[in-house]
CSV table of C-alpha atoms and ligand atoms in Angstrom, one decimal:
chain,number,residue,atom,x,y,z
A,9,MET,CA,-33.5,33.7,-0.6
A,10,THR,CA,-34.7,36.5,2.1
A,11,LEU,CA,-35.8,40.0,0.6
A,12,VAL,CA,-33.7,42.5,1.4
A,13,SER,CA,-35.3,46.2,2.1
A,14,PRO,CA,-33.8,49.2,0.9
A,15,GLN,CA,-33.1,50.0,4.7
A,16,HIS,CA,-31.4,47.1,5.0
A,17,LYS,CA,-29.2,47.4,2.0
A,18,HIS,CA,-28.1,50.6,4.0
A,19,PHE,CA,-27.0,48.4,7.2
A,20,LEU,CA,-25.5,45.7,5.4
A,21,SER,CA,-22.1,45.3,3.1
A,22,ASP,CA,-22.3,45.0,-0.6
A,23,LYS,CA,-19.8,42.0,-0.4
A,24,VAL,CA,-22.5,39.4,1.4
A,25,GLU,CA,-24.7,40.3,-1.6
A,26,HIS,CA,-22.5,38.2,-3.9
A,27,PHE,CA,-22.6,34.9,-2.3
A,28,THR,CA,-25.4,32.7,-0.4
A,29,GLU,CA,-25.3,30.9,2.4
A,30,SER,CA,-23.5,27.3,2.4
A,31,VAL,CA,-25.5,24.9,0.6
A,32,ILE,CA,-23.5,21.9,1.9
A,33,ARG,CA,-24.9,23.0,5.7
A,34,GLU,CA,-28.3,23.9,4.5
A,35,MET,CA,-28.6,20.5,3.4
A,36,THR,CA,-27.7,18.9,7.0
A,37,ARG,CA,-30.2,21.3,8.2
A,38,GLN,CA,-32.7,19.7,5.4
A,39,ALA,CA,-31.5,16.4,6.5
A,40,MET,CA,-32.2,17.1,10.5
A,41,GLN,CA,-35.8,18.3,9.3
A,42,HIS,CA,-36.8,15.3,7.4
A,43,GLY,CA,-35.0,12.7,9.1
A,44,ALA,CA,-32.9,11.7,6.1
A,45,VAL,CA,-29.5,9.8,6.0
A,46,ASN,CA,-27.0,12.6,5.9
A,47,LEU,CA,-24.6,12.1,2.8
A,48,ALA,CA,-24.7,15.8,2.6
A,49,GLN,CA,-21.9,17.4,4.6
A,50,GLY,CA,-18.4,16.0,4.8
A,51,PHE,CA,-18.2,14.4,8.5
A,52,PRO,CA,-17.6,11.2,9.6
A,53,ASP,CA,-20.6,9.9,12.1
A,54,PHE,CA,-18.5,7.5,13.6
A,55,SER,CA,-16.0,7.6,16.8
A,56,ALA,CA,-12.6,9.7,16.7
A,57,LEU,CA,-9.9,7.5,17.8
A,58,ALA,CA,-9.7,7.1,21.8
A,59,GLU,CA,-6.1,8.0,22.2
A,60,ILE,CA,-6.8,11.3,20.4
A,61,LYS,CA,-10.0,12.0,22.4
A,62,ARG,CA,-8.0,11.0,25.6
A,63,ALA,CA,-5.1,13.5,24.9
A,64,ALA,CA,-7.7,15.8,24.8
A,65,GLN,CA,-9.6,15.4,27.7
A,66,GLU,CA,-5.8,15.0,29.7
A,67,ALA,CA,-5.1,18.6,28.1
A,68,ILE,CA,-8.3,20.1,29.3
A,69,ALA,CA,-7.6,18.3,32.9
A,70,ALA,CA,-3.9,19.7,33.2
A,71,ASP,CA,-5.5,23.0,32.9
A,72,VAL,CA,-4.4,23.8,29.3
A,73,ASN,CA,-7.4,26.2,28.9
A,74,GLN,CA,-6.1,29.7,28.2
A,75,TYR,CA,-5.0,31.2,25.1
A,76,ALA,CA,-2.1,29.2,23.5
A,77,ILE,CA,0.6,31.5,21.5
A,78,THR,CA,-1.8,33.1,19.0
A,79,TRP,CA,0.2,31.5,15.6
A,80,GLY,CA,-0.2,27.9,17.5
A,81,ALA,CA,1.2,26.1,20.1
A,82,LYS,CA,4.5,25.1,20.0
A,83,SER,CA,3.8,21.2,20.4
A,84,LEU,CA,1.5,21.5,17.4
A,85,ARG,CA,4.1,23.5,15.3
A,86,VAL,CA,6.9,21.0,16.0
A,87,ALA,CA,4.5,18.4,15.0
A,88,ILE,CA,3.5,19.8,11.8
A,89,ALA,CA,6.8,20.5,10.7
A,90,ARG,CA,8.0,17.0,11.5
A,91,GLN,CA,5.0,15.2,9.7
A,92,MET,CA,5.8,17.7,6.3
A,93,ARG,CA,9.4,16.4,6.3
A,94,GLU,CA,8.7,12.8,6.8
A,95,TRP,CA,5.4,12.9,4.3
A,96,GLN,CA,6.6,15.2,1.6
A,97,GLY,CA,10.3,16.0,2.3
A,98,ILE,CA,9.7,19.4,3.0
A,99,ASP,CA,11.8,21.3,5.6
A,100,VAL,CA,9.7,23.8,7.7
A,101,ASP,CA,10.6,26.3,10.5
A,102,PRO,CA,8.1,25.8,13.4
A,103,GLU,CA,9.1,29.1,14.7
A,104,LYS,CA,8.6,31.2,11.2
A,105,GLU,CA,6.5,29.2,9.0
A,106,ILE,CA,3.7,28.0,10.5
A,107,VAL,CA,-0.1,29.4,11.8
A,108,VAL,CA,-2.2,27.5,13.3
A,109,CYS,CA,-6.1,28.7,12.8
A,110,CYS,CA,-9.6,27.7,13.6
A,111,GLY,CA,-9.4,24.9,11.0
A,112,SER,CA,-8.4,24.9,7.6
A,113,THR,CA,-11.4,27.2,7.0
A,114,GLU,CA,-9.8,30.1,8.8
A,115,ALA,CA,-6.5,29.1,7.6
A,116,MET,CA,-7.8,29.4,3.8
A,117,ILE,CA,-9.8,32.8,4.4
A,118,ALA,CA,-6.8,34.3,6.3
A,119,THR,CA,-4.6,33.6,3.9
A,120,LEU,CA,-6.5,35.1,0.9
A,121,LEU,CA,-7.2,38.3,3.4
A,122,ALA,CA,-3.1,38.5,3.9
A,123,VAL,CA,-2.3,38.1,0.2
A,124,CYS,CA,-4.8,39.8,-2.0
A,125,ASN,CA,-5.6,43.2,-2.8
A,126,LYS,CA,-8.9,44.7,-4.5
A,127,GLY,CA,-8.5,43.8,-8.3
A,128,ASP,CA,-6.4,40.9,-7.7
A,129,GLU,CA,-7.8,37.5,-9.6
A,130,VAL,CA,-7.5,34.0,-7.8
A,131,VAL,CA,-7.6,31.2,-10.2
A,132,VAL,CA,-9.8,28.2,-9.0
A,133,PHE,CA,-10.8,25.1,-10.7
A,134,GLU,CA,-14.3,24.2,-11.0
A,135,PRO,CA,-16.4,22.2,-9.6
A,136,PHE,CA,-14.8,23.7,-6.3
A,137,TYR,CA,-15.4,23.6,-2.7
A,138,GLU,CA,-18.1,26.0,-2.0
A,139,ASN,CA,-16.0,28.2,0.4
A,140,TYR,CA,-13.2,29.4,-2.3
A,141,GLY,CA,-15.7,31.7,-4.1
A,142,PRO,CA,-16.8,33.6,-0.9
A,143,ASP,CA,-13.4,33.5,0.9
A,144,ALA,CA,-11.9,35.4,-2.5
A,145,ILE,CA,-15.0,38.2,-2.7
A,146,LEU,CA,-14.6,38.8,1.4
A,147,SER,CA,-10.9,39.2,0.7
A,148,GLY,CA,-11.7,41.5,-2.2
A,149,ALA,CA,-10.4,39.3,-5.0
A,150,LYS,CA,-12.3,38.1,-8.2
A,151,PRO,CA,-12.1,34.3,-8.3
A,152,ARG,CA,-11.4,33.1,-12.0
A,153,PHE,CA,-12.8,29.5,-12.7
A,154,VAL,CA,-11.3,26.9,-15.1
A,155,SER,CA,-13.3,23.6,-15.9
A,156,LEU,CA,-12.2,20.5,-14.7
A,157,ARG,CA,-14.1,18.1,-17.3
A,158,PRO,CA,-15.7,14.9,-16.0
A,159,PRO,CA,-14.2,11.6,-17.2
A,160,GLN,CA,-16.1,10.7,-20.2
A,161,ALA,CA,-15.3,7.3,-20.8
A,162,SER,CA,-16.3,5.9,-17.5
A,163,LYS,CA,-19.6,8.2,-18.0
A,164,SER,CA,-20.7,6.1,-21.1
A,165,GLU,CA,-19.6,2.8,-19.5
A,166,GLY,CA,-22.0,3.4,-16.5
A,167,GLY,CA,-19.0,4.7,-14.0
A,168,GLY,CA,-16.8,2.5,-12.3
A,169,GLU,CA,-13.7,3.1,-14.9
A,170,PRO,CA,-11.2,3.8,-12.3
A,171,GLY,CA,-8.9,4.9,-15.2
A,172,GLY,CA,-11.6,7.9,-16.0
A,173,GLU,CA,-9.9,11.3,-14.7
A,174,TRP,CA,-11.3,14.6,-14.5
A,175,THR,CA,-9.1,16.5,-16.6
A,176,PHE,CA,-8.6,20.2,-17.5
A,177,ASP,CA,-7.5,22.3,-20.8
A,178,GLU,CA,-4.0,23.7,-20.4
A,179,GLN,CA,-4.9,26.6,-22.8
A,180,GLU,CA,-7.8,27.6,-20.8
A,181,LEU,CA,-5.5,27.4,-17.5
A,182,ARG,CA,-2.9,29.8,-19.2
A,183,GLU,CA,-5.4,32.2,-20.1
A,184,ALA,CA,-6.6,32.3,-16.9
A,185,PHE,CA,-3.2,33.1,-15.8
A,186,GLN,CA,-2.8,35.4,-18.7
A,187,HIS,CA,-5.6,37.7,-17.9
A,188,GLN,CA,-3.9,40.7,-16.7
A,189,THR,CA,-5.0,44.2,-17.3
A,190,ALA,CA,-4.3,47.6,-15.7
A,191,GLN,CA,-7.0,46.7,-13.1
A,192,HIS,CA,-6.6,43.1,-12.8
A,193,HIS,CA,-3.8,40.4,-12.3
A,194,THR,CA,-3.3,37.2,-10.9
A,195,LYS,CA,-2.2,36.6,-7.5
A,196,ALA,CA,-2.9,33.3,-6.4
A,197,ILE,CA,-4.3,29.7,-8.1
A,198,ILE,CA,-6.0,27.9,-5.0
A,199,LEU,CA,-5.4,24.2,-5.5
A,200,ASN,CA,-7.5,21.7,-3.6
A,201,THR,CA,-5.7,18.0,-4.2
A,202,PRO,CA,-7.0,15.4,-3.4
A,203,ASN,CA,-10.1,17.3,-4.6
A,204,ASN,CA,-13.4,18.1,-3.1
A,205,PRO,CA,-16.0,17.6,-4.6
A,206,THR,CA,-14.3,15.2,-7.8
A,207,GLY,CA,-11.9,13.0,-5.6
A,208,LYS,CA,-8.9,14.2,-8.4
A,209,VAL,CA,-5.7,13.8,-7.3
A,210,PHE,CA,-3.4,16.4,-9.3
A,211,SER,CA,-0.7,14.2,-10.9
A,212,ARG,CA,2.9,15.5,-10.6
A,213,LYS,CA,2.8,16.4,-14.3
A,214,GLU,CA,-0.4,18.4,-14.1
A,215,LEU,CA,1.0,20.1,-11.2
A,216,GLU,CA,4.8,20.7,-12.7
A,217,LEU,CA,2.4,22.3,-15.4
A,218,ILE,CA,0.6,24.4,-12.8
A,219,ARG,CA,4.2,25.3,-11.2
A,220,ASP,CA,5.5,26.5,-14.6
A,221,LEU,CA,2.7,28.9,-15.1
A,222,CYS,CA,3.1,30.2,-11.3
A,223,VAL,CA,6.7,30.6,-12.0
A,224,GLU,CA,5.9,32.3,-15.5
A,225,TYR,CA,3.5,35.0,-14.0
A,226,ASN,CA,4.7,35.4,-10.7
A,227,VAL,CA,1.5,33.6,-9.1
A,228,LEU,CA,1.3,32.3,-5.5
A,229,ALA,CA,-0.4,28.8,-4.9
A,230,ILE,CA,-2.7,28.2,-2.1
A,231,THR,CA,-2.6,24.1,-1.6
A,232,ASP,CA,-5.6,23.0,0.4
A,233,GLU,CA,-4.3,19.4,1.5
A,234,ILE,CA,-6.7,18.3,3.9
A,235,TYR,CA,-7.5,15.2,2.2
A,236,GLU,CA,-3.7,14.3,2.1
A,237,HIS,CA,-4.2,10.9,3.5
A,238,ILE,CA,-7.1,9.5,1.8
A,239,LEU,CA,-6.0,8.0,-1.5
A,240,TYR,CA,-7.2,4.8,-3.3
A,241,ASP,CA,-6.1,2.8,-6.4
A,242,GLY,CA,-2.3,3.7,-5.6
A,243,SER,CA,-3.0,7.4,-6.0
A,244,GLU,CA,0.1,9.5,-4.4
A,245,HIS,CA,-0.4,12.9,-2.8
A,246,ILE,CA,2.2,15.2,-3.9
A,247,SER,CA,2.8,18.7,-2.1
A,248,MET,CA,3.0,21.6,-4.3
A,249,ALA,CA,5.5,23.0,-2.1
A,250,ARG,CA,7.7,20.1,-2.8
A,251,LEU,CA,8.3,21.0,-7.0
A,252,ASP,CA,11.4,22.9,-7.6
A,253,GLY,CA,10.6,26.6,-7.7
A,254,MET,CA,7.1,26.7,-5.7
A,255,ARG,CA,8.8,26.5,-1.8
A,256,GLU,CA,8.7,30.2,-2.0
A,257,ARG,CA,5.6,30.8,-3.5
A,258,THR,CA,3.3,28.1,-2.1
A,259,ILE,CA,1.0,28.5,1.1
A,260,THR,CA,0.3,24.9,2.2
A,261,ILE,CA,-3.3,24.4,4.4
A,262,ASN,CA,-4.1,21.3,6.0
A,263,GLY,CA,-5.8,20.3,9.4
A,264,LEU,CA,-7.0,18.0,11.9
A,265,SER,CA,-10.5,17.2,10.7
A,266,LYS,CA,-10.0,14.8,8.0
A,267,SER,CA,-7.6,12.8,9.0
A,268,TYR,CA,-8.4,12.3,12.5
A,269,SER,CA,-12.2,12.6,12.2
A,270,VAL,CA,-12.8,15.5,14.3
A,271,THR,CA,-14.4,18.2,12.2
A,272,GLY,CA,-15.6,19.8,15.0
A,273,TRP,CA,-12.2,20.5,16.6
A,274,ARG,CA,-11.4,23.5,14.4
A,275,VAL,CA,-7.8,22.9,13.9
A,276,GLY,CA,-5.9,23.7,10.7
A,277,TRP,CA,-3.2,25.5,9.6
A,278,ALA,CA,-1.2,27.1,7.1
A,279,VAL,CA,2.5,26.7,6.1
A,280,ALA,CA,4.3,29.3,3.9
A,281,PRO,CA,7.5,31.4,3.7
A,282,PRO,CA,8.2,33.6,6.8
A,283,ALA,CA,7.3,37.0,5.4
A,284,ILE,CA,4.0,35.6,4.2
A,285,THR,CA,3.3,33.9,7.4
A,286,ASN,CA,3.7,37.0,9.1
A,287,ALA,CA,1.0,38.6,7.3
A,288,ILE,CA,-1.2,35.4,7.9
A,289,ARG,CA,-0.4,35.6,11.3
A,290,LYS,CA,-1.3,39.4,11.5
A,291,VAL,CA,-4.8,38.7,10.3
A,292,HIS,CA,-5.2,35.5,12.4
A,293,ASP,CA,-4.4,37.1,15.3
A,294,PHE,CA,-7.4,39.9,15.0
A,295,LEU,CA,-9.5,37.2,13.4
A,296,THR,CA,-9.9,34.7,16.0
A,297,VAL,CA,-6.8,35.1,18.5
A,298,GLY,CA,-6.2,31.7,18.5
A,299,ALA,CA,-7.2,28.1,18.2
A,300,PRO,CA,-8.7,26.1,20.9
A,301,ALA,CA,-5.8,25.5,23.1
A,302,PRO,CA,-6.3,21.9,24.5
A,303,LEU,CA,-7.5,20.5,21.2
A,304,GLN,CA,-3.9,21.7,19.4
A,305,GLU,CA,-2.2,19.3,22.3
A,306,ALA,CA,-4.3,16.6,21.3
A,307,GLY,CA,-3.5,17.4,18.0
A,308,ALA,CA,0.2,17.1,18.4
A,309,VAL,CA,-0.4,13.5,19.9
A,310,ALA,CA,-2.6,12.8,16.6
A,311,LEU,CA,0.1,14.0,14.3
A,312,SER,CA,2.3,11.7,16.1
A,313,LEU,CA,0.4,8.5,15.2
A,314,PRO,CA,2.2,5.8,13.3
A,315,ALA,CA,2.3,5.0,9.4
A,316,SER,CA,-0.3,2.0,9.9
A,317,TYR,CA,-2.9,4.9,11.0
A,318,TYR,CA,-2.9,6.4,7.6
A,319,ARG,CA,-3.2,3.0,6.0
A,320,GLU,CA,-6.3,2.0,7.7
A,321,LEU,CA,-7.7,5.4,7.3
A,322,ALA,CA,-7.3,4.8,3.3
A,323,ASP,CA,-8.4,1.3,3.6
A,324,ARG,CA,-11.6,2.1,5.8
A,325,TYR,CA,-12.5,4.9,3.4
A,326,ARG,CA,-11.9,2.7,0.1
A,327,GLU,CA,-14.2,0.2,1.5
A,328,ARG,CA,-16.7,2.8,2.3
A,329,ARG,CA,-16.5,4.0,-1.4
A,330,ASP,CA,-16.4,0.4,-3.0
A,331,HIS,CA,-19.8,0.1,-0.7
A,332,LEU,CA,-21.5,3.5,-1.6
A,333,ILE,CA,-20.8,3.5,-5.3
A,334,PRO,CA,-22.2,0.0,-6.2
A,335,ALA,CA,-25.7,1.3,-4.7
A,336,LEU,CA,-25.8,4.2,-6.3
A,337,GLU,CA,-25.1,2.7,-9.9
A,338,LYS,CA,-27.8,0.3,-9.0
A,339,ALA,CA,-30.0,3.2,-8.6
A,340,GLY,CA,-29.2,5.0,-11.6
A,341,PHE,CA,-26.6,7.2,-10.8
A,342,VAL,CA,-23.2,7.8,-13.0
A,343,CYS,CA,-20.8,7.8,-10.4
A,344,TYR,CA,-17.2,9.6,-11.4
A,345,ARG,CA,-15.0,7.2,-9.4
A,346,PRO,CA,-13.0,9.6,-6.8
A,347,ARG,CA,-8.9,8.8,-6.3
A,348,GLY,CA,-8.7,10.5,-2.8
A,349,ALA,CA,-11.1,12.2,-0.3
A,350,TYR,CA,-14.4,11.1,0.8
A,351,TYR,CA,-17.1,12.2,-2.0
A,352,VAL,CA,-18.5,11.1,-5.0
A,353,MET,CA,-19.9,13.3,-7.8
A,354,THR,CA,-22.5,11.8,-9.9
A,355,ASP,CA,-24.5,12.2,-12.7
A,356,ILE,CA,-28.4,12.4,-12.6
A,357,SER,CA,-29.8,12.7,-16.2
A,358,ALA,CA,-31.1,9.2,-15.9
A,359,PHE,CA,-34.0,10.8,-13.2
A,360,GLY,CA,-35.4,13.4,-15.7
A,361,PHE,CA,-35.3,16.1,-13.0
A,362,ALA,CA,-34.9,19.9,-14.4
A,363,ASN,CA,-31.9,20.3,-12.3
A,364,ASP,CA,-29.8,19.4,-9.6
A,365,VAL,CA,-31.8,21.3,-6.8
A,366,GLU,CA,-35.3,19.8,-7.4
A,367,PHE,CA,-33.7,16.5,-7.6
A,368,ALA,CA,-31.8,16.7,-4.0
A,369,ALA,CA,-35.2,18.3,-2.6
A,370,TYR,CA,-37.0,14.9,-3.9
A,371,LEU,CA,-34.3,13.1,-2.6
A,372,VAL,CA,-34.2,14.6,1.1
A,373,LYS,CA,-38.2,14.5,1.2
A,374,GLU,CA,-39.2,11.9,-0.4
A,375,ILE,CA,-36.3,9.2,-0.4
A,376,GLY,CA,-35.2,10.3,2.7
A,377,ILE,CA,-31.4,11.1,1.8
A,378,ALA,CA,-29.6,14.2,1.8
A,379,CYS,CA,-27.0,15.1,-0.8
A,380,VAL,CA,-25.3,18.4,-2.2
A,381,PRO,CA,-26.7,19.8,-5.3
A,382,GLY,CA,-24.2,19.9,-7.8
A,383,SER,CA,-24.7,23.7,-8.9
A,384,SER,CA,-22.9,24.5,-5.5
A,385,PHE,CA,-19.7,23.7,-6.7
A,386,TYR,CA,-20.1,25.8,-9.9
A,387,LYS,CA,-20.1,29.6,-10.7
A,388,HIS,CA,-23.0,29.0,-13.1
A,389,PRO,CA,-25.8,26.7,-11.6
A,390,LYS,CA,-26.8,25.1,-14.9
A,391,ASP,CA,-23.2,23.8,-14.9
A,392,GLY,CA,-24.0,21.5,-12.3
A,393,SER,CA,-27.8,20.9,-13.1
A,394,GLN,CA,-27.5,17.4,-13.9
A,395,GLN,CA,-24.9,16.2,-10.7
A,396,VAL,CA,-25.1,15.9,-7.3
A,397,ARG,CA,-22.3,14.9,-4.8
A,398,PHE,CA,-22.6,12.1,-1.9
A,399,ALA,CA,-20.1,12.1,0.9
A,400,PHE,CA,-19.3,8.4,1.8
A,401,CYS,CA,-17.7,9.2,5.4
A,402,LYS,CA,-20.0,7.2,7.3
A,403,LYS,CA,-20.6,4.0,9.1
A,404,PRO,CA,-21.2,0.8,7.2
A,405,GLU,CA,-24.7,0.9,8.7
A,406,THR,CA,-25.3,4.6,7.4
A,407,LEU,CA,-24.4,3.3,4.0
A,408,ASP,CA,-26.6,0.0,4.2
A,409,GLU,CA,-29.5,2.5,5.4
A,410,ALA,CA,-29.1,4.4,2.4
A,411,ALA,CA,-28.6,1.7,-0.3
A,412,ARG,CA,-32.0,0.3,1.0
A,413,ARG,CA,-33.7,3.7,1.0
A,414,LEU,CA,-32.2,4.1,-2.4
A,415,GLU,CA,-34.0,1.1,-4.0
A,416,LYS,CA,-37.2,3.5,-3.6
A,417,LEU,CA,-36.4,6.0,-6.4
A,418,VAL,CA,-37.4,5.4,-10.0
A,419,ARG,CA,-35.8,6.3,-13.2
A,420,LYS,CA,-37.3,8.4,-15.7
B,1,LIG,N1,-15.6,19.9,3.8
B,1,LIG,C1,-16.7,19.3,3.9
B,1,LIG,C2,-17.9,19.3,2.8
B,1,LIG,O1,-17.5,19.7,1.9
B,1,LIG,C3,-17.8,20.1,5.2
B,1,LIG,C4,-18.1,21.5,4.9
B,1,LIG,C5,-18.0,22.3,5.9
B,1,LIG,O2,-19.2,22.7,6.1
B,1,LIG,N2,-17.4,23.0,6.6
B,1,LIG,O3,-18.9,18.6,3.0
């Protein structure tokens, strides 16, 4: 951590003192420095579909090189609305209810800036995707964390129990919603399903429980559904906006990155009722003006791919999951088997390290594999001090090489 002199402090915003740089991206830098296999940051190391890349090239050649409409090219908004109808049965007006942003990352922070006031609280399940904490702070809100507990059964059986789910305590969630004082009130819950880093896919019953609390306490749901098509073992993705009573209080966030393996394109979106969309559009306009115009055209082509494309995507990721997990288990990790997304959270107690940060530093330098220390997904570092996350969105050869290097790892 860099030391800040009083003079520098005078120049800097207090807000940035309350969060650190991204640990995920730092681990990518370390992977490059040490020539390690990068299973830290969640980006594919294989090619995107030729058809989509061609659409982007053609858009540039056809001179789609100036600003798109600030809230998104019409072709992409129409494609998003069509997909939401087809996959989730949700009717969306592409003229009034969609904002295309620079990735779902911008969609999330633009949404929080558009809905939060100073003193608002935002409920977040933890472990959580590391952006949500800083996003809440930058928008003046305070994150309030509710624990997801790892599946105990699979831990004692050495992992691999597909039935083992991450669970939360209903009462703890209710208390987070109830926490209203003169200064604080709960504005929103951020829900990420399928979930990064746990791989949990929230069930209808769990979503209904969250829905009931949102309605009772007049709270918004901001749902990050970027992994919606990456599902295993028959799990089903249910959009919160689809549940009775939620359409008018849900902001659905999604993007091209994960479904089409184009994380560097930076095209994502937020879907919300018109008044909320208007507010997000205003923030988005002054943050970035617009997302890359030619890549939005290519996005419209991507969203028109047939259902077989998504089945294939999930099948390939299931194979990769089932490739990496046995290698990790053999090396001594306890794996919490994901039901969606492309990460596996693991328990590292077998290796006898003081904490996850020391373990991750050892793994990247001495073994040649980069992972993400578990503590970066928790408010209190000690809660994640015996966990690390691996991403398996990698070529079979990359996973083979990781498995080979894991053989050098010794248990305590
Ligand atoms: N979502 C990816 C991850 O969790 C990438 C994070 C990022 O760098 N934006 O690893």
